[in-house]
């Protein structure tokens, strides 16, 4: 490629991080930021210490506690799951030994790792950022090149500040048009996964672009990039623009003064050039998009809120049909059944997908002056301690609590039963999370994924419900 | 840590050809709760393998049936081991005795994790995987995976070639330690970082002053 040929955002960020070309599509890449949480971080430290290695750049790493920590009020550094405490103390010992900054339980900066990374300005556009967690793609919402790794690779980053990876193919998704009232970023990305499949992004670095993405606040962009992991994309990102700069300006770890100026010039220069080539392009019209909800056990099992459960033979092939049959049985739903006829007994608002202030506002808009239906256990877990405090001071917490929601401390909580808490065995729940996998939110729990407004509306009506009639215009 | 080398594997292959089998299924969250990198074989596919939450075997599940109890290879569908980054998914397979998976595609993080643990993820066309599964289900249960030749062979004469990156292949064949390999390139890393400090000084933060004060950031 000649230097003059147009480059995409991804091409530019990639080029700026190549330490060495190791041949046959193996690249030694510099890693600018590393985030650790207790579940994978404790194991990375163990590997590092067992091998007698040191951390090459502790100043480029950040650690917090989110996965196994309890989220009930007044929790402290406790976990409901046997062994959970070992992960927290393993991480705490590792960060102390290696002098890594640590936002412990009780620190105002604590929170779900992908929520706090942008909130603190620790993640920045054009950086490579990794974490031992698949939803690290979230941080692409502010224009970072971020992805999840295993704990052995985490050890590799601690020891070398690099990783060896292959170069992903490139994809651009253009979300055209404008969202209508009651439709959100979550609906955009669910519709996308329905269209291209849970493996639709496999091996790709995906740029989210188009009018509807540009119009989204950073929170919404983070939601879309979060779910890039659910289309099995290696990376998902939105190129930085004025919205990104306004979001990051003044944050603790963001550059200040003259450095801010040179950094922002660089960030804005990263936008994909006119005519940049992509291995694949996809378009999706947002003008007619309705709220979306999952019916099955894969994030591709998605329909519009006013639709019915599809037939298994709507799948692409035989293996897909078998997977769908399995999903129908697990979810205890039948083809032709209206989604909105399904009663729920649990509602969860939280997780790195949808637990930021903007998400809580959209749910509160539905809940204000209403009550959760009898028999529904509704829980809201803010994504970070800072989000929790902000929601309390602007009166959102009061809305959740008087509607009958439990109001929790920040963490992953019921997103994943590793927290030690789960919904009742076999119950049907609606959730703002990203994974409707079997057993994810508890043994045999049936999870339907949706936006915070849809979850709030469903909690109020005691069944899967369209939020639009409950939202004031 | 150096890994056991992988050269040629002749083993029973268990067919589990479903798409999008995620790592929460391979090893559910509740099985993760030890700060360890081995001893997870018992928790492999625990929600499918056992009934009613106790460790009572579900006789219908393939790994509970002879001869698949002793499987060394797993045949799976597309996007195998998508989802959570938990490396325990690889450790659980390995601890059970599975040293190779054959699938039509993989979750990217799992794919990378395999090479760090001496497990070979073979990618074949979906049709080829189904053909092999049919052979295995018909009773020819052993497959041979020949890494030097990059080929999967069945006792009934099928042979499928597969691709693998040169570095991955070498790491498996020799059981190389990835961190050691990279540390041998420390000079190149140093040179990159020196250039980068000039070019993008705002990347390089230190961990003193700002971190000692309690944070006041939040959403706005
Ligand atoms: S909130 Fe859920 S998806 Fe996000 S990091 Fe935590 S466990 Fe993973």
XYZ file of C-alpha atoms and ligand atoms in Angstrom:
701
model
C 0.000 0.000 0.000
C 1.457 3.397 -0.949
C 1.493 6.019 1.819
C -1.069 8.064 -0.075
C -3.707 5.354 -0.295
C -6.728 5.976 1.942
C -6.646 4.245 5.311
C -9.403 3.317 7.715
C -9.435 4.189 11.411
C -8.346 0.645 12.087
C -5.455 0.769 9.595
C -4.119 3.900 11.255
C -4.334 2.660 14.825
C -2.915 -0.707 13.844
C 0.058 0.822 12.025
C 0.914 2.955 15.048
C 1.233 -0.090 17.316
C 3.341 -2.533 15.331
C 6.529 -3.336 17.243
C 7.611 -6.106 14.871
C 6.277 -8.147 11.984
C 6.947 -11.769 12.987
C 5.913 -13.169 9.607
C 2.981 -15.296 8.422
C 0.478 -12.858 9.928
C 1.920 -12.802 13.435
C 2.472 -9.290 14.756
C 4.106 -8.079 17.926
C 1.875 -5.192 19.011
C 2.376 -2.590 21.705
C -0.301 -2.495 24.392
C -0.920 0.985 25.808
C -3.304 0.118 28.631
C -4.022 -3.049 30.569
C -7.018 -3.465 32.854
C -7.255 -6.175 35.452
C -10.194 -7.454 37.451
C -10.123 -10.052 40.178
C -11.379 -13.018 38.163
C -8.705 -13.038 35.459
C -6.194 -10.668 37.074
C -5.527 -12.841 40.102
C -4.641 -15.748 37.795
C -2.373 -13.593 35.600
C -0.446 -12.498 38.686
C -0.128 -16.068 39.836
C 1.392 -17.061 36.496
C 3.733 -14.083 36.543
C 4.888 -14.730 40.087
C 5.291 -18.476 39.580
C 7.603 -17.707 36.660
C 9.491 -15.120 38.736
C 8.776 -12.289 36.283
C 8.178 -8.607 36.897
C 5.702 -6.085 35.503
C 7.352 -4.075 32.773
C 5.148 -0.951 32.981
C 2.982 -0.918 36.092
C 2.033 2.690 35.321
C 0.101 1.566 32.221
C -2.087 -0.869 34.171
C -5.263 -0.376 36.176
C -7.100 -2.782 38.436
C -10.506 -2.940 40.034
C -12.904 -5.415 41.605
C -16.196 -6.104 39.860
C -16.900 -9.744 38.978
C -17.258 -11.754 42.163
C -17.819 -8.990 44.690
C -21.248 -8.910 46.308
C -23.427 -5.942 45.359
C -25.785 -5.721 48.318
C -25.668 -2.432 50.216
C -22.831 -2.369 52.755
C -21.017 -5.308 51.120
C -17.343 -4.439 51.706
C -14.829 -6.751 50.046
C -17.088 -9.776 50.344
C -18.361 -12.366 47.928
C -21.304 -14.682 48.067
C -19.466 -17.444 46.296
C -17.045 -19.804 48.016
C -13.558 -18.959 46.810
C -14.570 -15.491 45.640
C -12.571 -13.853 48.384
C -9.380 -15.538 47.116
C -9.704 -13.783 43.771
C -10.092 -10.407 45.448
C -7.211 -10.921 47.839
C -5.079 -12.412 45.036
C -5.632 -9.314 42.942
C -5.065 -6.967 45.886
C -1.785 -8.692 46.760
C -0.652 -8.644 43.126
C -1.294 -4.949 42.600
C 0.439 -4.088 45.881
C 3.477 -6.206 44.997
C 3.748 -4.760 41.493
C 2.715 -1.177 42.286
C -0.344 -1.058 40.037
C -3.099 1.450 40.722
C -6.123 -0.231 42.186
C -9.705 0.881 42.658
C -10.754 -1.364 45.479
C -14.234 -1.911 46.863
C -15.130 1.314 48.665
C -13.080 3.545 46.335
C -15.185 6.111 44.489
C -13.491 4.994 41.242
C -14.497 1.323 41.597
C -16.851 -0.165 39.044
C -17.259 -2.608 36.189
C -13.936 -2.427 34.434
C -15.369 -1.424 31.029
C -17.523 1.257 32.607
C -14.726 2.910 34.565
C -12.081 2.775 31.816
C -13.725 5.548 29.755
C -15.196 7.292 32.807
C -11.711 7.859 34.250
C -10.132 8.800 30.933
C -7.845 5.811 31.409
C -9.028 4.566 28.037
C -8.377 7.065 25.263
C -8.929 7.109 21.510
C -6.250 5.490 19.404
C -4.887 3.429 22.288
C -4.547 -0.324 22.355
C -6.233 -1.575 25.507
C -6.678 -5.128 26.712
C -8.305 -6.828 29.675
C -8.957 -10.410 30.633
C -12.576 -10.083 29.686
C -14.339 -10.525 26.356
C -16.385 -7.331 26.679
C -13.292 -5.176 26.565
C -14.560 -4.303 23.080
C -16.907 -1.916 24.938
C -14.170 0.672 25.223
C -14.060 0.941 21.429
C -16.989 3.306 21.945
C -14.532 6.121 22.672
C -12.294 5.112 19.763
C -9.822 2.790 21.494
C -8.681 -0.437 19.891
C -9.624 -2.724 22.734
C -10.163 -6.429 23.076
C -10.410 -9.255 25.549
C -7.642 -11.729 26.278
C -7.093 -14.843 28.386
C -5.132 -14.804 31.611
C -1.968 -16.245 30.004
C -1.978 -13.366 27.557
C -2.610 -11.063 30.524
C 0.600 -12.371 32.027
C 2.295 -11.735 28.677
C 1.168 -8.102 28.730
C 2.270 -7.608 32.330
C 5.720 -8.971 31.506
C 6.266 -7.379 28.089
C 3.640 -4.622 27.482
C 2.996 -6.334 24.135
C 0.961 -9.124 22.592
C 1.441 -11.318 19.547
C -1.716 -11.305 17.424
C -2.855 -11.815 13.863
C -4.310 -8.921 11.919
C -8.109 -9.040 11.809
C -10.052 -8.425 8.641
C -11.990 -5.187 8.507
C -15.710 -4.545 8.448
C -17.756 -1.369 8.509
C -21.319 -1.290 9.734
C -23.291 1.763 8.653
C -26.317 2.517 10.766
C -28.332 4.826 8.536
C -31.146 7.155 9.487
C -32.410 8.162 12.922
C -33.784 6.251 15.855
C -37.384 6.844 16.800
C -38.654 7.458 20.333
C -38.184 4.478 22.651
C -35.524 2.826 20.494
C -31.921 2.776 21.689
C -28.367 1.710 20.922
C -29.125 -1.703 22.397
C -31.864 -2.213 19.829
C -29.492 -1.215 17.033
C -26.892 -3.771 17.989
C -29.390 -6.565 18.677
C -30.890 -5.997 15.229
C -27.411 -6.096 13.736
C -26.554 -9.416 15.388
C -29.882 -10.826 14.206
C -28.945 -9.775 10.675
C -25.365 -11.028 10.518
C -25.357 -13.764 13.158
C -23.531 -14.472 16.402
C -20.516 -15.348 14.285
C -21.060 -12.455 11.859
C -18.054 -10.517 13.074
C -15.722 -13.452 13.523
C -12.116 -12.519 12.794
C -13.060 -8.900 12.050
C -12.280 -5.460 13.370
C -15.627 -3.702 13.096
C -16.057 0.031 12.676
C -19.532 1.293 13.612
C -20.402 4.319 11.533
C -23.302 6.172 9.968
C -25.687 8.911 10.950
C -27.377 6.992 13.767
C -24.041 6.198 15.430
C -22.824 9.786 15.117
C -26.007 10.923 16.846
C -25.447 8.603 19.817
C -23.974 9.823 23.078
C -20.816 8.013 24.196
C -22.888 5.751 26.436
C -24.790 4.388 23.430
C -21.591 3.887 21.455
C -20.167 1.914 24.364
C -23.290 -0.268 24.351
C -22.890 -1.083 20.663
C -19.190 -1.854 20.987
C -19.920 -3.976 24.059
C -22.071 -6.276 21.944
C -19.418 -6.508 19.234
C -18.225 -9.373 21.421
C -21.607 -11.073 20.839
C -21.106 -11.100 17.092
C -17.701 -12.651 17.815
C -15.873 -9.623 16.436
C -12.261 -9.280 17.529
C -12.673 -5.507 17.845
C -15.476 -2.970 17.656
C -15.060 0.790 17.664
C -16.439 4.175 16.730
C -13.901 6.668 15.396
C -13.485 9.625 17.778
C -15.284 12.883 17.011
C -16.328 16.055 18.834
C -18.694 14.025 21.063
C -15.766 11.841 22.136
C -13.560 14.812 22.917
C -16.273 16.511 24.936
C -16.769 13.297 26.915
C -13.073 12.844 27.741
C -12.023 16.408 28.431
C -10.935 16.915 32.042
C -11.135 13.254 33.097
C -8.505 12.097 35.599
C -6.165 10.216 33.274
C -6.899 12.160 30.099
C -4.089 14.447 28.924
C -4.188 18.063 30.063
C -3.120 21.416 28.592
C -0.816 21.289 25.583
C -0.850 17.493 25.606
C -4.642 17.542 25.350
C -4.326 19.737 22.278
C -1.844 17.502 20.486
C -3.732 14.377 21.517
C -7.048 15.694 20.212
C -5.468 16.670 16.898
C -4.149 13.139 16.606
C -7.485 11.576 17.598
C -9.449 13.537 15.035
C -6.931 12.558 12.350
C -7.779 8.894 12.936
C -11.179 8.986 11.186
C -11.386 6.649 8.215
C -10.286 8.387 5.020
C -12.717 8.815 2.173
C -12.418 5.703 0.034
C -10.784 3.515 2.723
C -11.244 -0.164 1.909
C -13.082 -2.682 4.089
C -13.242 -6.436 3.636
C -16.966 -6.273 4.308
C -19.602 -3.537 4.580
C -23.038 -3.875 6.134
C -25.897 -1.354 6.240
C -28.795 -1.187 8.611
C -31.701 1.236 8.459
C -32.585 2.754 11.849
C -35.595 4.798 10.718
C -37.949 1.850 10.983
C -36.227 0.012 13.823
C -38.483 -1.155 16.685
C -37.327 -2.211 20.161
C -35.676 -5.631 19.959
C -35.688 -8.606 22.325
C -34.090 -12.049 22.280
C -36.218 -15.187 22.320
C -33.459 -17.841 22.510
C -30.049 -18.635 23.927
C -27.812 -16.946 21.398
C -27.614 -13.174 20.929
C -28.594 -13.787 17.293
C -31.964 -15.138 18.423
C -33.547 -11.702 18.197
C -36.923 -10.377 17.030
C -38.759 -7.067 17.190
C -40.758 -6.632 20.397
C -44.100 -6.990 18.582
C -43.081 -10.185 16.795
C -43.552 -13.886 17.523
C -41.012 -16.615 18.260
C -39.669 -17.788 14.894
C -39.549 -21.357 13.632
C -36.364 -23.361 14.020
C -36.129 -23.896 10.279
C -35.663 -20.144 9.809
C -31.984 -21.000 10.535
C -29.297 -20.853 7.872
C -28.498 -24.555 7.895
C -28.968 -27.887 9.601
C -26.598 -27.178 12.487
C -28.306 -23.813 13.017
C -31.691 -25.518 13.032
C -30.581 -27.978 15.700
C -29.174 -25.138 17.801
C -32.485 -23.274 17.486
C -34.504 -26.328 18.472
C -32.366 -26.666 21.528
C -32.913 -22.974 22.286
C -36.702 -23.266 21.939
C -36.717 -26.135 24.411
C -34.408 -24.431 26.883
C -36.376 -21.184 26.758
C -39.692 -23.007 26.958
C -41.130 -21.030 24.064
C -42.915 -22.201 20.932
C -42.795 -20.882 17.379
C -45.663 -18.477 16.779
C -45.897 -17.392 20.414
C -45.939 -13.583 20.845
C -42.923 -12.346 22.781
C -45.155 -9.917 24.643
C -47.231 -12.798 25.991
C -44.300 -14.191 27.981
C -44.593 -13.575 31.738
C -41.398 -12.736 33.604
C -40.426 -13.067 37.249
C -37.092 -11.255 37.121
C -35.815 -7.978 35.682
C -32.191 -6.874 35.715
C -30.773 -3.483 34.801
C -27.013 -3.459 34.924
C -23.807 -4.857 33.356
C -21.156 -3.299 31.164
C -23.744 -3.207 28.356
C -26.337 -0.919 29.914
C -25.522 0.410 33.360
C -24.316 3.920 32.646
C -26.150 7.058 33.692
C -27.888 7.452 30.353
C -29.210 3.879 30.613
C -30.564 4.496 34.099
C -32.241 7.667 32.889
C -34.040 5.850 30.093
C -35.280 3.160 32.474
C -36.324 5.755 35.050
C -38.353 7.553 32.380
C -40.514 4.421 32.218
C -40.554 3.734 35.960
C -41.403 7.211 37.211
C -44.717 7.010 39.075
C -45.098 3.270 38.387
C -44.607 0.032 40.335
C -42.969 -3.240 39.445
C -45.630 -5.952 38.944
C -46.319 -8.403 41.763
C -44.117 -11.468 41.649
C -41.290 -9.761 39.754
C -37.887 -9.448 41.378
C -36.358 -6.295 39.881
C -32.754 -5.290 40.475
C -30.718 -2.312 39.340
C -26.942 -2.414 39.656
C -25.178 0.780 38.535
C -22.082 0.165 36.428
C -19.739 2.137 38.618
C -19.674 3.742 42.024
C -19.557 7.100 40.247
C -22.685 6.256 38.228
C -24.404 5.202 41.437
C -23.556 8.468 43.161
C -24.619 10.530 40.157
C -27.907 8.617 39.911
C -28.538 9.194 43.591
C -27.894 12.895 43.393
C -30.118 13.466 40.382
C -32.988 11.554 41.932
C -32.923 8.429 39.726
C -32.212 6.097 42.627
C -35.392 7.279 44.312
C -37.370 6.470 41.168
C -35.990 2.915 41.053
C -36.510 2.339 44.752
C -40.058 3.641 44.869
C -40.917 1.540 41.833
C -39.819 -1.509 43.820
C -36.359 -2.121 42.375
C -33.480 -3.240 44.550
C -30.781 -0.567 44.365
C -27.288 -2.034 44.575
C -23.593 -1.256 44.847
C -21.662 -1.429 41.588
C -20.388 -4.675 40.083
C -21.197 -7.393 37.560
C -23.724 -8.936 39.915
C -26.486 -10.988 38.275
C -25.039 -10.544 34.800
C -23.161 -13.733 35.464
C -23.746 -16.209 38.223
C -20.031 -16.165 39.146
C -21.071 -13.433 41.559
C -22.708 -16.147 43.617
C -26.156 -14.694 43.166
C -28.644 -15.859 40.620
C -32.265 -15.763 39.685
C -34.405 -18.712 40.773
C -33.778 -21.964 38.939
C -35.673 -22.092 35.657
C -37.161 -18.611 36.001
C -37.762 -16.285 33.048
C -36.030 -12.930 33.311
C -35.519 -9.884 31.155
C -32.143 -8.274 31.337
C -30.082 -5.403 29.929
C -27.023 -7.667 29.795
C -25.288 -9.068 26.739
C -25.535 -12.838 27.101
C -28.689 -14.925 27.006
C -26.630 -18.104 27.259
C -27.935 -21.139 29.071
C -27.308 -20.887 32.824
C -25.631 -17.502 32.534
C -27.858 -15.779 35.088
C -28.442 -18.878 37.167
C -29.138 -22.571 36.714
C -31.625 -23.101 33.871
C -32.548 -19.407 33.998
C -34.183 -18.156 30.774
C -32.818 -14.735 29.887
C -34.321 -12.296 27.402
C -32.030 -9.428 26.427
C -33.366 -5.940 25.792
C -32.764 -2.227 26.349
C -33.117 -0.630 29.812
C -36.446 0.958 28.810
C -37.794 -2.393 27.602
C -36.648 -4.110 30.796
C -38.280 -1.391 32.887
C -41.554 -1.661 30.955
C -41.508 -5.442 31.290
C -40.881 -5.205 35.035
C -43.914 -2.945 35.369
C -46.206 -5.122 33.272
C -44.894 -8.478 34.520
C -44.335 -9.709 30.976
C -42.098 -8.914 28.040
C -43.338 -5.469 27.038
C -42.851 -2.661 24.536
C -41.651 0.461 26.378
C -43.047 2.942 23.872
C -46.604 3.147 25.202
C -45.193 3.852 28.682
C -42.887 6.641 27.587
C -44.118 10.220 27.572
C -43.388 11.966 24.295
C 5.399 -21.718 31.378
C 6.642 -24.231 28.819
C 3.888 -26.484 27.502
C 3.780 -30.131 26.530
C 4.555 -30.275 22.799
C 1.852 -31.275 20.341
C 2.993 -33.279 17.320
C 0.610 -36.052 16.323
C -2.527 -37.039 18.172
C -4.376 -40.301 17.644
C -7.466 -40.315 19.840
C -11.187 -40.917 20.219
C -13.160 -37.964 18.826
C -16.415 -36.980 20.537
C -19.088 -35.396 18.294
C -20.795 -32.312 19.741
C -21.634 -30.538 16.523
C -23.735 -27.555 17.599
C -23.122 -23.929 16.618
C -22.166 -21.203 19.076
C -21.268 -23.428 22.017
C -20.100 -20.726 24.390
C -17.506 -20.828 27.133
C -20.221 -20.497 29.797
C -21.365 -23.941 28.630
C -17.873 -25.366 28.421
C -17.273 -24.309 31.995
C -20.085 -22.531 33.864
C -19.270 -19.534 36.055
C -19.779 -21.404 39.283
C -17.014 -23.865 38.367
C -14.406 -21.106 38.097
C -13.905 -20.343 41.708
C -10.276 -21.261 42.321
C -7.212 -19.104 41.656
C -5.596 -21.921 39.690
C -4.760 -22.989 36.155
C -5.527 -26.702 36.384
C -7.884 -29.208 37.954
C -10.970 -28.075 36.042
C -11.754 -31.289 34.105
C -14.570 -32.230 36.428
C -16.441 -29.001 35.691
C -16.232 -29.391 31.902
C -19.726 -28.961 30.407
C -21.089 -29.476 33.921
C -24.615 -28.226 33.173
C -24.906 -30.725 30.325
C -22.912 -33.527 31.853
C -24.649 -33.735 35.206
C -28.255 -33.623 36.282
C -30.102 -31.559 38.841
C -27.115 -29.572 40.046
C -25.509 -32.639 41.684
C -22.708 -34.583 40.037
C -25.037 -37.318 38.832
C -24.205 -38.149 35.236
C -26.653 -37.447 32.455
C -26.369 -40.645 30.380
C -27.464 -38.824 27.214
C -24.508 -36.478 27.128
C -21.840 -37.584 24.712
C -18.906 -37.409 27.132
C -20.741 -39.763 29.493
C -21.012 -42.458 26.818
C -18.459 -45.076 25.872
C -16.055 -44.705 24.186
C -16.321 -40.900 24.312
C -15.521 -40.783 28.017
C -11.936 -41.088 26.894
C -12.142 -38.564 24.076
C -8.951 -36.722 23.200
C -10.559 -34.746 20.376
C -13.803 -32.776 20.289
C -15.768 -32.244 17.056
C -17.839 -29.061 17.310
C -19.923 -26.690 15.179
C -19.284 -23.103 14.145
C -18.109 -20.302 16.443
C -17.024 -22.833 19.045
C -16.155 -21.356 22.449
C -17.507 -17.927 21.686
C -18.333 -15.647 24.565
C -16.448 -15.159 27.810
C -12.658 -14.920 27.685
C -12.251 -17.399 30.546
C -9.102 -19.377 29.838
C -10.544 -22.032 32.126
C -12.479 -23.207 29.049
C -9.192 -24.456 27.601
C -7.946 -25.773 30.931
C -11.173 -27.724 31.476
C -10.944 -29.360 28.042
C -7.253 -30.118 28.534
C -7.773 -31.430 32.061
C -10.517 -33.720 30.784
C -8.012 -35.048 28.247
C -8.987 -33.165 25.099
C -5.874 -31.912 23.331
C -7.533 -30.812 20.086
C -10.834 -29.411 18.863
C -12.066 -29.633 15.277
C -14.635 -26.971 14.379
C -15.583 -24.737 11.472
C -14.745 -21.529 13.381
C -13.875 -20.334 16.878
C -14.381 -17.528 19.318
C -11.223 -15.475 18.870
C -10.084 -15.352 22.491
C -10.473 -19.080 22.974
C -8.535 -19.682 19.766
C -5.643 -17.586 21.076
C -5.827 -19.216 24.518
C -5.468 -22.709 23.020
C -1.987 -22.010 21.725
C -0.919 -20.828 25.151
C -1.828 -24.226 26.604
C -0.730 -26.795 24.071
C -4.233 -27.373 22.705
C -4.708 -27.409 18.925
C -7.835 -25.750 17.465
C -8.225 -27.225 13.965
C -10.414 -25.286 11.547
C -12.143 -27.305 8.816
C -15.081 -26.511 6.538
C -18.442 -27.184 8.217
C -19.129 -29.994 5.713
C -15.865 -31.701 6.561
C -16.614 -31.515 10.279
C -20.029 -33.067 9.663
C -18.466 -35.835 7.560
C -16.028 -36.640 10.321
C -18.831 -36.582 12.885
C -20.821 -39.022 10.755
C -17.818 -41.346 10.585
C -17.347 -41.189 14.327
C -21.040 -41.757 14.998
C -20.923 -44.788 12.697
C -18.368 -46.375 15.006
C -15.021 -45.372 13.555
C -14.303 -43.299 16.613
C -10.586 -42.611 16.329
C -9.090 -39.710 14.391
C -5.490 -38.794 13.791
C -4.352 -35.196 13.799
C -0.955 -34.794 12.204
C 0.342 -31.306 12.958
C 3.583 -31.466 10.918
C 1.539 -32.509 7.844
C -1.393 -30.258 8.852
C -3.872 -33.048 8.237
C -6.796 -34.792 9.961
C -7.315 -38.448 9.016
C -9.985 -40.969 9.908
C -9.710 -44.738 10.043
C -12.117 -44.927 7.125
C -9.696 -43.106 4.863
C -10.901 -39.512 5.006
C -8.164 -36.897 5.008
C -8.609 -33.145 5.402
C -5.828 -30.578 5.303
C -5.929 -27.559 7.609
C -4.161 -24.219 7.886
C -2.230 -22.926 10.862
C 0.034 -19.896 11.303
C 3.760 -20.668 11.244
C 4.374 -19.252 14.718
C 1.441 -21.106 16.267
C 2.614 -24.315 14.666
C 6.129 -23.885 15.955
C 4.909 -23.021 19.446
C 2.819 -26.197 19.616
C 5.420 -28.483 18.057
C 8.146 -27.290 20.401
C 6.007 -26.431 23.437
C 7.469 -22.924 23.451
C 6.737 -20.334 26.087
C 5.267 -17.196 24.519
C 6.522 -14.785 27.175
C 10.116 -16.062 26.837
C 9.923 -15.637 23.069
C 8.760 -12.037 23.377
C 11.246 -11.170 26.099
C 13.967 -12.109 23.627
C 12.772 -9.097 21.612
C 13.154 -6.584 24.419
C 15.392 -4.336 22.316
C 12.715 -3.930 19.682
C 10.121 -3.169 22.335
C 12.410 -0.562 23.890
C 13.037 1.062 20.502
C 9.310 1.199 19.758
C 8.600 2.783 23.121
C 11.304 5.421 22.717
C 9.793 6.446 19.371
C 6.300 6.376 20.767
C 7.140 8.661 23.692
C 8.148 11.290 21.137
C 5.211 10.746 18.856
C 2.387 10.216 21.366
C 3.638 11.622 24.691
C 0.075 11.736 26.056
C -0.037 7.921 26.134
C 2.649 7.784 28.777
C 1.204 8.437 32.203
C 2.787 7.688 35.544
C 1.197 6.199 38.581
C 1.902 8.627 41.381
C 0.211 11.932 42.053
C -3.204 11.636 40.425
C -3.736 8.162 41.796
C -3.287 8.964 45.429
C -6.214 11.363 45.557
C -9.714 9.913 45.679
C -11.424 10.069 42.316
C -14.075 12.655 41.597
C -14.884 11.602 38.056
C -18.248 10.506 37.024
C -20.674 10.537 34.217
C -21.825 13.964 33.120
S -20.979 -6.962 33.571
Fe -21.217 -9.049 32.829
S -20.457 -9.043 30.750
Fe -19.748 -7.171 31.739
S -17.712 -7.625 32.506
Fe -19.147 -8.071 34.150
S -19.689 -10.247 33.953
Fe -18.720 -9.590 32.046
